[in-house]
Coordinates of C-alpha atoms and ligand atoms in Angstrom, one line a residue:
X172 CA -4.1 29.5 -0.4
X173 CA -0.5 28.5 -0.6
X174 CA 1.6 26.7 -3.7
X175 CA 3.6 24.1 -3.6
X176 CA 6.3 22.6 -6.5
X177 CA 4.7 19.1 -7.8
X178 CA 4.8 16.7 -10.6
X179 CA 1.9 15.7 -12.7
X180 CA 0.7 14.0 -15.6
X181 CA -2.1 15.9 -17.6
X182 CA -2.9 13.3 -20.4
X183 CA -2.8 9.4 -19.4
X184 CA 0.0 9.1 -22.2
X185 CA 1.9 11.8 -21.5
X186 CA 5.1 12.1 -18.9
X187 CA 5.2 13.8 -15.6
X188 CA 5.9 17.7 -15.5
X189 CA 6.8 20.0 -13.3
X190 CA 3.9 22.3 -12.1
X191 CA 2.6 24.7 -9.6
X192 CA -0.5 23.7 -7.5
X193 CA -2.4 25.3 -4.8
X194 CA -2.9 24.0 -1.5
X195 CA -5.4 25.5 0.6
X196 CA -5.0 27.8 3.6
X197 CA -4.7 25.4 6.7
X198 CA -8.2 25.3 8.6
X199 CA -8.6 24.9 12.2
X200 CA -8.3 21.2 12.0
X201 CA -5.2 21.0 9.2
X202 CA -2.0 20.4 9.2
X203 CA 0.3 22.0 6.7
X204 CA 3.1 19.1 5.5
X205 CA 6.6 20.0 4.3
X206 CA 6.9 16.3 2.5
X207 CA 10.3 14.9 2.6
X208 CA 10.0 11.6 0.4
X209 CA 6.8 9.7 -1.7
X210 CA 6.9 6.1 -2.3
X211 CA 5.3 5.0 -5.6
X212 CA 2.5 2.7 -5.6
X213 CA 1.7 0.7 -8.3
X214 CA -2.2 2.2 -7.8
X215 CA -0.3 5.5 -8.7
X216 CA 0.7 4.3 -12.0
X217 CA -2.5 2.5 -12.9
X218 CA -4.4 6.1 -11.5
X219 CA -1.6 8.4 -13.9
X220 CA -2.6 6.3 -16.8
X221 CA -6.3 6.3 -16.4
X222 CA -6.2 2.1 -16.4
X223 CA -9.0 2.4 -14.3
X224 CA -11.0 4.4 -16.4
X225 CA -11.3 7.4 -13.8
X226 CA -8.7 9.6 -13.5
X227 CA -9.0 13.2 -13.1
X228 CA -6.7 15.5 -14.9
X229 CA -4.3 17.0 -13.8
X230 CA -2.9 14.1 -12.0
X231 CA -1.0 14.7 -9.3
X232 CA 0.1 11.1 -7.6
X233 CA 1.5 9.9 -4.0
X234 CA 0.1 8.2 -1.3
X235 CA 3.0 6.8 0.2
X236 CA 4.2 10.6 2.2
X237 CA 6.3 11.4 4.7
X238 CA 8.1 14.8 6.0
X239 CA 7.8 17.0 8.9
X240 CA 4.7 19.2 10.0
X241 CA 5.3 23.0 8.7
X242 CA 2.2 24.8 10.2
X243 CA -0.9 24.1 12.4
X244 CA -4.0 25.0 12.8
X245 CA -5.3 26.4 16.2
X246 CA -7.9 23.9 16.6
X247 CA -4.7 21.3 16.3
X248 CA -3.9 19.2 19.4
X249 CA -2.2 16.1 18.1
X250 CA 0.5 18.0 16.1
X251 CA 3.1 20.9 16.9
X252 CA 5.2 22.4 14.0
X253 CA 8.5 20.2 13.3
X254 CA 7.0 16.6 14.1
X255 CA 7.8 13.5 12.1
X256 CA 4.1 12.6 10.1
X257 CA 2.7 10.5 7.5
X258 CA 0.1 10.3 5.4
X259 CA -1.7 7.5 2.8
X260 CA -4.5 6.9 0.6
X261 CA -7.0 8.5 2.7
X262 CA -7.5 12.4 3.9
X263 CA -11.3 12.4 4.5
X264 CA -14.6 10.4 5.2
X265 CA -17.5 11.1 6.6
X266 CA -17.1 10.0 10.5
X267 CA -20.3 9.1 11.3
X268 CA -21.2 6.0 9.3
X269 CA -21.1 2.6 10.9
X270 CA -17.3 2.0 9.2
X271 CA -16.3 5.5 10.1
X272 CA -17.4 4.5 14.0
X273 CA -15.3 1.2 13.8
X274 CA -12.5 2.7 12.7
X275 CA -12.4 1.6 9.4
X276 CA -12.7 5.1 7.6
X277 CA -11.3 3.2 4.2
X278 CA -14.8 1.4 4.0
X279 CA -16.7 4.7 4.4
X280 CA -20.4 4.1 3.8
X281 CA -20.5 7.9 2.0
X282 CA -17.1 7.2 0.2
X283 CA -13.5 7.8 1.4
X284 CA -11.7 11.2 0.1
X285 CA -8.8 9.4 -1.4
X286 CA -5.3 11.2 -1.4
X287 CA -5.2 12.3 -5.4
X288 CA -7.6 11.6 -7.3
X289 CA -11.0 12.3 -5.6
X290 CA -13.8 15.0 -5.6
X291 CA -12.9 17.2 -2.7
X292 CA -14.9 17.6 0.4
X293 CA -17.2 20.4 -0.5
X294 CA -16.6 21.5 3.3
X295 CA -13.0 22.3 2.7
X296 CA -12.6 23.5 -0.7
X297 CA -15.5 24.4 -3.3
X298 CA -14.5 22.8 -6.5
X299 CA -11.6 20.4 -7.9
X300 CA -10.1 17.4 -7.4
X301 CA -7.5 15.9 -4.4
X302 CA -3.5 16.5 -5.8
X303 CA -1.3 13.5 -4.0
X304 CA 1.9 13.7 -2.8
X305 CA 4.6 13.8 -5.4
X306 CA 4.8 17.3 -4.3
X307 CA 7.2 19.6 -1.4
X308 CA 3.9 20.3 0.8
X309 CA 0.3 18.7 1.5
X310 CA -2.4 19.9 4.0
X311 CA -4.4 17.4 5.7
X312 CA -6.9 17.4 8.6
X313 CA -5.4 16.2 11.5
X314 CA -7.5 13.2 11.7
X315 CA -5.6 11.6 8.6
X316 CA -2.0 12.3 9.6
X317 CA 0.0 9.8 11.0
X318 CA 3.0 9.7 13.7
X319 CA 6.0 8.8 12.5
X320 CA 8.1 7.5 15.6
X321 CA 12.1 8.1 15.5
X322 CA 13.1 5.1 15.3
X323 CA 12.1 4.7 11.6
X324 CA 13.9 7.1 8.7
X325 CA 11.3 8.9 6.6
X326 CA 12.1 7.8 3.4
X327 CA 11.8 3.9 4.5
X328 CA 8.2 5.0 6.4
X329 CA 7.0 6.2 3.2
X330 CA 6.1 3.5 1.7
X331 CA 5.0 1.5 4.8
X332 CA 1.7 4.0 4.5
X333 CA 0.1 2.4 1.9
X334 CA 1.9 -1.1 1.1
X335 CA 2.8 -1.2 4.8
X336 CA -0.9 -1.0 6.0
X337 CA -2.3 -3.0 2.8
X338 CA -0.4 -6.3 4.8
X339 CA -0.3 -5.5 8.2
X340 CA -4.5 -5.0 8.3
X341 CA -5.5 -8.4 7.0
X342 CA -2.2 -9.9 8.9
X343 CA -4.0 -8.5 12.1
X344 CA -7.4 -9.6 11.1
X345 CA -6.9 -13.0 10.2
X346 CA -4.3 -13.7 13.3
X347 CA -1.4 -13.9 11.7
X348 CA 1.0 -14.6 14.9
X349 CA 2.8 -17.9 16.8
X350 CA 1.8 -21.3 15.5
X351 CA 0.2 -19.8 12.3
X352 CA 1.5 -20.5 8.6
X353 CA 1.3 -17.6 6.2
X354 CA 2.1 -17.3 3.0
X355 CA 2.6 -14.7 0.9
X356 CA 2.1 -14.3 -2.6
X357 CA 4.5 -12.1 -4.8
X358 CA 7.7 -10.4 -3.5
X359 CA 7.3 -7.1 -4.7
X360 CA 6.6 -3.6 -2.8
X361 CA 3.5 -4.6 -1.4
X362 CA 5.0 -8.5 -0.4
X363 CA 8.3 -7.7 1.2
X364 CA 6.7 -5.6 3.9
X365 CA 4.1 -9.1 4.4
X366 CA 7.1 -10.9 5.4
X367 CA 9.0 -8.5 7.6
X368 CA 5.7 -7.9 9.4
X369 CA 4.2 -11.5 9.5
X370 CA 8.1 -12.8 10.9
X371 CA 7.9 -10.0 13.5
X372 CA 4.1 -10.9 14.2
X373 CA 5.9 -14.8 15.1
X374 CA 4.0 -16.4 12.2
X375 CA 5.9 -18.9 10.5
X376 CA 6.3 -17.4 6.4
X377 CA 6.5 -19.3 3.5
X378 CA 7.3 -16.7 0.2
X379 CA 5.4 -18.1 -2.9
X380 CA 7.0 -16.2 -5.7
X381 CA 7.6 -16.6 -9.7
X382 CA 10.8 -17.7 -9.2
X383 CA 13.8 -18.5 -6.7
X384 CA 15.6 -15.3 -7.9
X385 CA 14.6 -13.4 -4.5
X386 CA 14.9 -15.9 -2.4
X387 CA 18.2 -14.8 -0.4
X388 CA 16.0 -11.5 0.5
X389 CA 13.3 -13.3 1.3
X390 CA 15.2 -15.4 4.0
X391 CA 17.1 -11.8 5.2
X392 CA 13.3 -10.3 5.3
X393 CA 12.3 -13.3 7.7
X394 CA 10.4 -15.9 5.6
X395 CA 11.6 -19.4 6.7
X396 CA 10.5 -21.3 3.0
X397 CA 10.6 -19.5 -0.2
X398 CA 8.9 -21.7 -3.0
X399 CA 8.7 -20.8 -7.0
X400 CA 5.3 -21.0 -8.5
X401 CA 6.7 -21.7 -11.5
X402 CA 7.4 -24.9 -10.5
X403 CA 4.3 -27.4 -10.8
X404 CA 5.8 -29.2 -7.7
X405 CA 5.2 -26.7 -5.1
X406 CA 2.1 -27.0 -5.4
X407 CA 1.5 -30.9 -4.9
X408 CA 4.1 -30.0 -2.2
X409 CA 2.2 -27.0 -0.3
X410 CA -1.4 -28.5 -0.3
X411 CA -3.4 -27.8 2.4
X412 CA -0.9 -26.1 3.9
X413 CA -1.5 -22.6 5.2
X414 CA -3.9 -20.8 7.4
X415 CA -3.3 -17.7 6.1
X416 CA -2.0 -16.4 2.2
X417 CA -2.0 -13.4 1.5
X418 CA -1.8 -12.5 -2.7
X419 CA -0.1 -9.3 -3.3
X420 CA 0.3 -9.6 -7.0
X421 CA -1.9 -7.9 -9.2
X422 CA -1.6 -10.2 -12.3
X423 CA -4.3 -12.6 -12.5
X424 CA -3.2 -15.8 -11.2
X425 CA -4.8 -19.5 -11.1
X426 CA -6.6 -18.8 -7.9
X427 CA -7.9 -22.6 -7.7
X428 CA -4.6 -23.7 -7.6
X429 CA -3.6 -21.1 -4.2
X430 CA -6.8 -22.1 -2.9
X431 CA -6.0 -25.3 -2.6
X432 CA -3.0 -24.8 -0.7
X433 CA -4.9 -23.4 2.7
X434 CA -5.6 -26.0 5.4
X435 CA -9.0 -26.2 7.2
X436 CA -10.9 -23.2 7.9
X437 CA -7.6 -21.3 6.0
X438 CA -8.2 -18.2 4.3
X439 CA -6.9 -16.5 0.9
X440 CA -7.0 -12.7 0.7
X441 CA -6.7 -10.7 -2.4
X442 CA -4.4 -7.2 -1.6
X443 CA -3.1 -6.9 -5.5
X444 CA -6.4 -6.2 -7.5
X445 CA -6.5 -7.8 -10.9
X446 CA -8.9 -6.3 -13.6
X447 CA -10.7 -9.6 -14.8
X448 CA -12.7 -11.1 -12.7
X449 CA -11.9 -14.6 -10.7
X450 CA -13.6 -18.0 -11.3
X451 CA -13.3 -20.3 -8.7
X452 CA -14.3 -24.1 -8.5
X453 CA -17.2 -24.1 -5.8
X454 CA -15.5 -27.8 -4.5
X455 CA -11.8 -26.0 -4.1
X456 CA -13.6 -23.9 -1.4
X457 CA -16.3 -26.1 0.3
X458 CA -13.5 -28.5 0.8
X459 CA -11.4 -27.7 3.9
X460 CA -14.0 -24.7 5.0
X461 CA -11.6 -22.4 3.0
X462 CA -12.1 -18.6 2.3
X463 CA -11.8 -16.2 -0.1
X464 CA -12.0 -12.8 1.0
X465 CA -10.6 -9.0 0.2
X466 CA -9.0 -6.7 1.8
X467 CA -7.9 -2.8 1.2
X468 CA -5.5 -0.6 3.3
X469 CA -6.3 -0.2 6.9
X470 CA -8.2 2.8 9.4
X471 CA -6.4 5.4 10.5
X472 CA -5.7 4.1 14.0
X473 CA -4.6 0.9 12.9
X474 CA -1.7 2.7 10.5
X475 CA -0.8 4.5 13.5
X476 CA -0.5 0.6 15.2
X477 CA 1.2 -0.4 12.3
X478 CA 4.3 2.3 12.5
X479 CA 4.5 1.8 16.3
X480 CA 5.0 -1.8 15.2
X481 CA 7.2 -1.1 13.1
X482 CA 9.6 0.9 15.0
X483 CA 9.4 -1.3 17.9
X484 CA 10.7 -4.2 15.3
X485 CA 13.4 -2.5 13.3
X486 CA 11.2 -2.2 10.2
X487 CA 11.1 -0.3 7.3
X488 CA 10.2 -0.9 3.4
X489 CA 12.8 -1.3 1.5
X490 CA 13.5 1.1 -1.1
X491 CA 15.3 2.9 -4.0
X492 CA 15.8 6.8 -3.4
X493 CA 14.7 8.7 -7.1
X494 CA 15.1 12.4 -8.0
X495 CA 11.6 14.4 -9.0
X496 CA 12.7 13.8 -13.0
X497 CA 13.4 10.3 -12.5
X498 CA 9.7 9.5 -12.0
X499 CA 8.7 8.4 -16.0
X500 CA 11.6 5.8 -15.7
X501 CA 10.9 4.9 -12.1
X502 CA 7.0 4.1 -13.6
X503 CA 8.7 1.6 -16.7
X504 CA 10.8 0.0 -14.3
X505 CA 7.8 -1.0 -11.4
X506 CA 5.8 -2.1 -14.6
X507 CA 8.7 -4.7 -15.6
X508 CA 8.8 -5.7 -11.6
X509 CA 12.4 -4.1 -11.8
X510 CA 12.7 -2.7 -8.3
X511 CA 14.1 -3.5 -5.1
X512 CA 11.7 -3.1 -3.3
X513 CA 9.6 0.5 -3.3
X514 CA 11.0 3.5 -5.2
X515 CA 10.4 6.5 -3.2
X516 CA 10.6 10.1 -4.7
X517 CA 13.2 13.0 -2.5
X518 CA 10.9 15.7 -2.5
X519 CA 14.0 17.6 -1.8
X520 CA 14.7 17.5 -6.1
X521 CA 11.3 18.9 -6.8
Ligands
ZN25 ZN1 -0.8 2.4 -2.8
ZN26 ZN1 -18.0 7.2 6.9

Protein backbone atom coordinates (compact mmCIF):
# COMPACT_ATOMS: atom_id res chain seq x y z
CA UNK A 1 0.00 0.00 0.00
CA UNK A 2 1.17 3.47 -0.99
CA UNK A 3 -0.58 7.11 -0.47
CA UNK A 4 -1.02 9.57 -2.67
CA UNK A 5 -2.13 13.59 -2.05
CA UNK A 6 -5.86 13.84 -3.63
CA UNK A 7 -8.97 16.04 -3.57
CA UNK A 8 -12.33 14.84 -2.67
CA UNK A 9 -15.69 15.71 -1.77
CA UNK A 10 -17.24 13.63 1.21
CA UNK A 11 -20.84 15.09 1.24
CA UNK A 12 -22.63 15.93 -2.36
CA UNK A 13 -22.86 19.62 -0.96
CA UNK A 14 -19.84 20.02 0.37
CA UNK A 15 -16.41 21.47 -1.43
CA UNK A 16 -13.39 19.49 -2.48
CA UNK A 17 -10.61 18.86 0.29
CA UNK A 18 -7.47 17.90 0.52
CA UNK A 19 -6.92 14.24 1.62
CA UNK A 20 -4.74 11.28 1.88
CA UNK A 21 -5.74 8.02 0.02
CA UNK A 22 -4.25 4.69 -0.41
CA UNK A 23 -3.36 3.16 -3.47
CA UNK A 24 -2.54 -0.31 -3.50
CA UNK A 25 0.83 -2.09 -3.82
CA UNK A 26 1.34 -2.54 -7.72
CA UNK A 27 0.50 -6.27 -8.72
CA UNK A 28 2.18 -8.13 -11.33
CA UNK A 29 0.00 -6.66 -14.00
CA UNK A 30 -0.16 -2.76 -12.58
CA UNK A 31 1.32 0.08 -13.34
CA UNK A 32 1.97 2.64 -10.74
CA UNK A 33 1.08 6.44 -12.32
CA UNK A 34 2.79 9.60 -11.24
CA UNK A 35 -0.33 11.85 -12.79
CA UNK A 36 0.68 15.06 -14.22
CA UNK A 37 -2.76 16.78 -15.15
CA UNK A 38 -6.80 15.69 -14.85
CA UNK A 39 -9.29 17.12 -17.10
CA UNK A 40 -12.72 17.63 -15.56
CA UNK A 41 -15.66 15.94 -17.01
CA UNK A 42 -18.94 17.18 -16.63
CA UNK A 43 -19.78 13.25 -15.44
CA UNK A 44 -17.34 14.28 -12.61
CA UNK A 45 -19.39 16.96 -11.36
CA UNK A 46 -22.78 15.24 -11.81
CA UNK A 47 -20.84 11.89 -9.91
CA UNK A 48 -19.37 14.66 -6.87
CA UNK A 49 -22.78 15.80 -6.41
CA UNK A 50 -24.58 12.54 -6.23
CA UNK A 51 -27.10 13.88 -9.39
CA UNK A 52 -27.21 10.45 -10.32
CA UNK A 53 -28.29 9.11 -7.26
CA UNK A 54 -25.16 6.81 -6.68
CA UNK A 55 -22.24 8.23 -5.55
CA UNK A 56 -19.94 6.66 -3.12
CA UNK A 57 -18.37 8.73 -0.44
CA UNK A 58 -15.55 9.77 -0.30
CA UNK A 59 -15.46 10.98 -3.84
CA UNK A 60 -12.55 11.14 -5.34
CA UNK A 61 -13.09 12.33 -9.21
CA UNK A 62 -10.92 12.22 -12.62
CA UNK A 63 -11.16 10.33 -15.58
CA UNK A 64 -9.52 12.52 -17.85
CA UNK A 65 -5.43 11.45 -16.50
CA UNK A 66 -2.32 11.75 -17.80
CA UNK A 67 1.42 11.68 -16.36
CA UNK A 68 4.33 9.45 -16.67
CA UNK A 69 4.61 5.67 -15.37
CA UNK A 70 6.43 5.65 -11.80
CA UNK A 71 6.77 1.78 -11.19
CA UNK A 72 5.95 -1.58 -12.88
CA UNK A 73 5.08 -4.63 -12.10
CA UNK A 74 7.20 -7.70 -13.18
CA UNK A 75 4.55 -9.36 -15.09
CA UNK A 76 4.55 -5.70 -17.15
CA UNK A 77 5.55 -5.81 -20.85
CA UNK A 78 3.73 -2.88 -22.40
CA UNK A 79 5.22 -0.26 -19.94
CA UNK A 80 8.82 0.63 -18.64
CA UNK A 81 9.19 3.25 -15.79
CA UNK A 82 9.24 7.06 -17.32
CA UNK A 83 6.76 6.50 -20.29
CA UNK A 84 4.11 9.08 -21.33
CA UNK A 85 0.37 7.12 -20.29
CA UNK A 86 -3.14 7.76 -19.98
CA UNK A 87 -5.90 6.61 -18.48
CA UNK A 88 -10.10 7.15 -18.65
CA UNK A 89 -13.29 6.01 -17.34
CA UNK A 90 -12.44 2.54 -17.28
CA UNK A 91 -9.68 0.34 -15.16
CA UNK A 92 -11.29 -3.10 -15.19
CA UNK A 93 -13.89 -5.65 -16.81
CA UNK A 94 -14.23 -8.87 -16.90
CA UNK A 95 -12.34 -9.98 -20.42
CA UNK A 96 -14.19 -12.75 -21.22
CA UNK A 97 -17.72 -11.65 -22.18
CA UNK A 98 -18.78 -11.29 -25.69
CA UNK A 99 -18.09 -7.16 -25.35
CA UNK A 100 -14.92 -7.73 -23.54
CA UNK A 101 -13.85 -10.22 -26.72
CA UNK A 102 -14.75 -7.32 -29.21
CA UNK A 103 -12.99 -4.99 -27.71
CA UNK A 104 -15.61 -3.02 -26.33
CA UNK A 105 -14.68 -3.47 -22.51
CA UNK A 106 -17.00 -0.18 -21.82
CA UNK A 107 -20.20 -2.50 -22.62
CA UNK A 108 -18.95 -5.28 -20.32
CA UNK A 109 -21.70 -7.88 -19.98
CA UNK A 110 -20.47 -8.28 -15.94
CA UNK A 111 -20.16 -4.46 -15.64
CA UNK A 112 -17.13 -2.11 -16.33
CA UNK A 113 -14.82 -1.07 -13.12
CA UNK A 114 -15.31 2.57 -13.71
CA UNK A 115 -12.29 5.00 -12.75
CA UNK A 116 -13.96 6.54 -9.32
CA UNK A 117 -16.77 5.62 -8.23
CA UNK A 118 -17.19 1.83 -8.54
CA UNK A 119 -17.05 -1.38 -6.27
CA UNK A 120 -13.53 -2.60 -6.65
CA UNK A 121 -12.57 -5.78 -8.25
CA UNK A 122 -12.64 -8.13 -5.38
CA UNK A 123 -9.40 -9.72 -7.12
CA UNK A 124 -7.33 -6.68 -6.51
CA UNK A 125 -8.36 -5.13 -3.41
CA UNK A 126 -10.98 -6.67 -0.67
CA UNK A 127 -13.32 -3.85 0.13
CA UNK A 128 -13.90 -0.06 -1.00
CA UNK A 129 -14.67 1.88 -3.64
CA UNK A 130 -12.45 3.12 -7.08
CA UNK A 131 -10.76 6.94 -6.08
CA UNK A 132 -10.25 8.83 -9.67
CA UNK A 133 -7.66 10.90 -10.71
CA UNK A 134 -7.75 14.26 -9.14
CA UNK A 135 -4.88 12.89 -7.32
CA UNK A 136 -0.51 12.86 -7.82
CA UNK A 137 -0.50 8.90 -8.38
CA UNK A 138 -3.08 6.11 -9.70
CA UNK A 139 -2.34 2.30 -10.17
CA UNK A 140 -3.89 0.62 -12.98
CA UNK A 141 -3.57 -2.84 -14.64
CA UNK A 142 -1.76 -2.53 -17.59
CA UNK A 143 -4.54 -3.45 -19.74
CA UNK A 144 -6.30 0.03 -19.04
CA UNK A 145 -3.35 2.29 -19.58
CA UNK A 146 -2.98 4.14 -22.62
CA UNK A 147 0.20 5.40 -24.73
CA UNK A 148 0.55 8.79 -24.91
CA UNK A 149 2.74 9.48 -28.11
CA UNK A 150 5.16 12.70 -28.03
CA UNK A 151 3.78 14.51 -30.25
CA UNK A 152 0.81 15.52 -27.94
CA UNK A 153 1.55 17.55 -24.40
CA UNK A 154 -0.03 15.82 -21.39
CA UNK A 155 -2.12 18.35 -20.24
CA UNK A 156 -3.97 18.74 -23.82
CA UNK A 157 -4.14 14.57 -23.83
CA UNK A 158 -5.98 14.62 -20.72
CA UNK A 159 -8.92 15.41 -21.69
CA UNK A 160 -8.97 13.65 -25.04
CA UNK A 161 -9.38 10.27 -22.72
CA UNK A 162 -12.73 10.64 -21.97
CA UNK A 163 -14.36 13.58 -24.24
CA UNK A 164 -11.69 12.64 -26.85
CA UNK A 165 -12.87 8.92 -27.11
CA UNK A 166 -16.71 9.83 -26.34
CA UNK A 167 -16.51 11.50 -30.34
CA UNK A 168 -14.02 9.74 -32.03
CA UNK A 169 -15.95 6.05 -31.27
CA UNK A 170 -19.27 6.89 -32.82
CA UNK A 171 -17.31 9.17 -35.55
CA UNK A 172 -15.52 5.85 -36.40
CA UNK A 173 -18.62 3.69 -36.25
CA UNK A 174 -20.99 5.59 -38.21
CA UNK A 175 -18.15 6.53 -41.00
CA UNK A 176 -17.61 9.76 -40.44
CA UNK A 177 -14.85 10.53 -43.24
CA UNK A 178 -14.74 12.14 -47.23
CA UNK A 179 -18.06 12.91 -48.74
CA UNK A 180 -19.96 12.58 -45.28
CA UNK A 181 -21.86 15.58 -43.53
CA UNK A 182 -21.67 15.66 -39.73
CA UNK A 183 -22.93 17.73 -37.47
CA UNK A 184 -22.26 18.35 -34.16
CA UNK A 185 -24.35 19.43 -31.56
CA UNK A 186 -23.00 21.78 -28.68
CA UNK A 187 -19.47 23.28 -28.61
CA UNK A 188 -18.41 22.56 -25.33
CA UNK A 189 -15.58 20.01 -23.93
CA UNK A 190 -17.08 17.09 -25.32
CA UNK A 191 -17.97 19.08 -29.04
CA UNK A 192 -14.78 20.82 -29.80
CA UNK A 193 -12.87 17.66 -29.90
CA UNK A 194 -16.00 16.31 -32.58
CA UNK A 195 -14.87 18.90 -34.85
CA UNK A 196 -11.15 18.73 -34.75
CA UNK A 197 -11.54 14.94 -35.20
CA UNK A 198 -14.42 14.71 -37.70
CA UNK A 199 -12.27 17.75 -40.00
CA UNK A 200 -9.13 15.52 -39.64
CA UNK A 201 -11.41 12.36 -40.41
CA UNK A 202 -12.24 14.56 -44.05
CA UNK A 203 -15.93 14.82 -43.16
CA UNK A 204 -17.39 17.96 -44.06
CA UNK A 205 -18.71 19.70 -40.24
CA UNK A 206 -21.42 21.77 -39.70
CA UNK A 207 -21.40 23.20 -35.70
CA UNK A 208 -25.02 23.41 -34.51
CA UNK A 209 -24.64 25.51 -31.40
CA UNK A 210 -26.92 27.95 -29.06
CA UNK A 211 -25.60 30.69 -30.57
CA UNK A 212 -22.98 32.32 -33.11
CA UNK A 213 -20.77 33.43 -30.14
CA UNK A 214 -18.19 30.43 -30.82
CA UNK A 215 -18.26 30.47 -34.15
CA UNK A 216 -14.63 31.96 -35.00
CA UNK A 217 -13.38 28.70 -32.97
CA UNK A 218 -15.41 26.67 -34.46
CA UNK A 219 -14.06 27.61 -38.08
CA UNK A 220 -10.17 27.56 -36.40
CA UNK A 221 -11.29 23.96 -34.95
CA UNK A 222 -12.16 22.86 -38.69
CA UNK A 223 -15.99 22.97 -39.01
CA UNK A 224 -16.85 24.57 -42.44
CA UNK A 225 -20.73 25.94 -41.27
CA UNK A 226 -21.51 27.02 -37.83
CA UNK A 227 -25.38 27.44 -37.39
CA UNK A 228 -27.29 28.91 -34.07
CA UNK A 229 -30.09 26.82 -32.90
CA UNK A 230 -31.59 29.54 -31.49
CA UNK A 231 -32.46 30.65 -34.67
CA UNK A 232 -35.90 28.90 -36.01
CA UNK A 233 -34.35 29.36 -39.52
CA UNK A 234 -31.61 26.86 -39.32
CA UNK A 235 -33.65 24.45 -39.10
CA UNK A 236 -36.02 24.95 -42.25
CA UNK A 237 -32.47 25.62 -43.63
CA UNK A 238 -30.58 22.19 -42.45
CA UNK A 239 -33.49 19.75 -43.22
CA UNK A 240 -32.54 16.55 -44.24
CA UNK A 241 -29.28 17.44 -44.30
CA UNK A 242 -26.70 15.32 -42.51
CA UNK A 243 -25.65 11.69 -42.43
CA UNK A 244 -24.26 11.89 -39.31
CA UNK A 245 -25.02 14.39 -35.90
CA UNK A 246 -23.65 13.79 -33.21
CA UNK A 247 -25.42 15.59 -29.72
CA UNK A 248 -22.97 16.37 -27.14
CA UNK A 249 -25.10 18.46 -24.97
CA UNK A 250 -26.52 17.16 -21.98
CA UNK A 251 -29.63 19.55 -21.68
CA UNK A 252 -32.68 18.07 -23.03
CA UNK A 253 -33.22 19.34 -26.40
CA UNK A 254 -36.17 19.07 -29.01
CA UNK A 255 -34.82 15.92 -30.46
CA UNK A 256 -37.77 15.84 -33.30
CA UNK A 257 -36.57 18.94 -34.53
CA UNK A 258 -32.49 17.43 -34.97
CA UNK A 259 -34.07 14.41 -36.24
CA UNK A 260 -35.38 16.01 -38.85
CA UNK A 261 -32.27 17.43 -40.09
CA UNK A 262 -30.54 13.82 -41.07
CA UNK A 263 -30.86 12.85 -44.75
CA UNK A 264 -31.74 9.23 -45.78
CA UNK A 265 -30.55 6.38 -43.79
CA UNK A 266 -28.73 9.44 -41.46
CA UNK A 267 -28.20 8.81 -37.94
CA UNK A 268 -28.51 10.94 -34.63
CA UNK A 269 -26.31 9.80 -31.64
CA UNK A 270 -26.83 10.91 -28.14
CA UNK A 271 -23.00 11.38 -26.33
CA UNK A 272 -24.43 14.10 -23.67
CA UNK A 273 -26.90 12.09 -21.44
CA UNK A 274 -29.94 14.09 -20.33
CA UNK A 275 -31.90 12.86 -17.21
CA UNK A 276 -35.60 12.90 -18.70
CA UNK A 277 -36.33 10.73 -20.97
CA UNK A 278 -36.91 11.51 -24.98
CA UNK A 279 -40.21 11.43 -26.92
CA UNK A 280 -39.90 11.17 -30.40
CA UNK A 281 -42.62 11.41 -33.22
CA UNK A 282 -42.59 7.75 -34.72
CA UNK A 283 -43.05 9.63 -38.49
CA UNK A 284 -39.83 11.95 -37.82
CA UNK A 285 -37.92 8.64 -37.83
CA UNK A 286 -39.70 6.30 -40.33
CA UNK A 287 -39.36 9.07 -42.77
CA UNK A 288 -35.91 9.16 -44.42
CA UNK A 289 -34.89 5.56 -42.69
CA UNK A 290 -33.35 7.83 -39.85
CA UNK A 291 -31.70 6.54 -36.58
CA UNK A 292 -31.59 7.21 -33.23
CA UNK A 293 -28.94 5.50 -31.42
CA UNK A 294 -26.37 5.93 -28.25
CA UNK A 295 -23.22 5.81 -27.74
CA UNK A 296 -20.61 5.88 -24.58
CA UNK A 297 -16.75 6.16 -24.54
CA UNK A 298 -14.86 3.77 -26.62
CA UNK A 299 -12.61 0.09 -25.85
CA UNK A 300 -9.36 0.30 -24.85
CA UNK A 301 -7.72 -0.29 -28.25
CA UNK A 302 -9.67 2.11 -29.98
CA UNK A 303 -8.54 5.06 -27.33
CA UNK A 304 -5.11 3.94 -28.04
CA UNK A 305 -6.36 4.53 -32.15
CA UNK A 306 -7.70 7.58 -31.12
CA UNK A 307 -4.32 9.26 -29.55
CA UNK A 308 -2.27 7.91 -32.45
CA UNK A 309 -4.78 9.86 -34.42
CA UNK A 310 -4.49 12.45 -32.73
CA UNK A 311 -0.78 12.98 -32.81
CA UNK A 312 -0.50 12.16 -36.30
CA UNK A 313 -3.05 15.33 -36.86
CA UNK A 314 -1.78 17.96 -34.55
CA UNK A 315 -4.63 17.42 -32.01
CA UNK A 316 -5.30 18.16 -28.67
CA UNK A 317 -8.38 19.36 -26.48
CA UNK A 318 -8.32 22.54 -25.76
CA UNK A 319 -7.99 23.54 -22.29
CA UNK A 320 -7.71 25.86 -19.19
CA UNK A 321 -4.70 24.88 -16.73
CA UNK A 322 -6.32 25.10 -12.85
CA UNK A 323 -4.42 24.71 -9.50
CA UNK A 324 -5.70 21.67 -7.02
CA UNK A 325 -7.80 24.54 -4.89
CA UNK A 326 -9.24 25.99 -7.92
CA UNK A 327 -11.38 22.89 -8.43
CA UNK A 328 -14.98 24.26 -6.47
CA UNK A 329 -14.84 27.34 -8.88
CA UNK A 330 -13.62 25.31 -11.83
CA UNK A 331 -17.06 22.99 -11.13
CA UNK A 332 -19.47 26.61 -11.10
CA UNK A 333 -17.92 27.79 -14.09
CA UNK A 334 -18.43 24.22 -16.41
CA UNK A 335 -22.10 24.36 -14.89
CA UNK A 336 -22.63 27.94 -16.43
CA UNK A 337 -20.84 26.52 -19.91
CA UNK A 338 -18.05 29.13 -18.85
CA UNK A 339 -14.95 27.37 -20.23
CA UNK A 340 -12.87 27.36 -23.08
CA UNK A 341 -12.84 24.32 -23.70
CA UNK A 342 -11.75 21.53 -20.90
CA UNK A 343 -10.34 22.62 -17.55
CA UNK A 344 -7.69 20.35 -16.63
CA UNK A 345 -6.26 20.09 -12.95
CA UNK A 346 -1.88 20.44 -12.56
CA UNK A 347 -1.48 17.65 -10.31
CA UNK A 348 1.77 19.34 -9.70
CA UNK A 349 -0.42 21.95 -6.95
CA UNK A 350 -1.88 18.99 -5.07
ZN1 LIG B 1 -15.94 12.04 -18.79
ZN1 LIG C 1 -16.72 -8.28 -19.94
Amino acid sequence: MSTAAAYALSTPEGTFEKVTVERREPGPHDVLIDIAYAGICHSDIHTARNEWGRTRYPCVPGHEIAGTVAAVGAAVGKFAVGDRVGVGCMVGSCGVCGPCLADEEQYCARGTVMTYNSAVDPSVQAEGHTLGGYATQIVVTEDFVLSIPDGIGLDVAAPLLCAGITLFSPLRHWGAGPGKKVAIIGMGGLGHVGVKLAAAMGAEVTVLSHSLSKQEDGVRFGARHYYATSDKQTFRDLRNSFDLILNTVAADLPIDNYLRLLALDGTLVVLGLPDQPMSVRSFTIAGLRRSLAGSMIGGIAQTQEMLDFCAAHGIGAEIELIAADEIDGAYERVVASDVRYRFVIDAATM
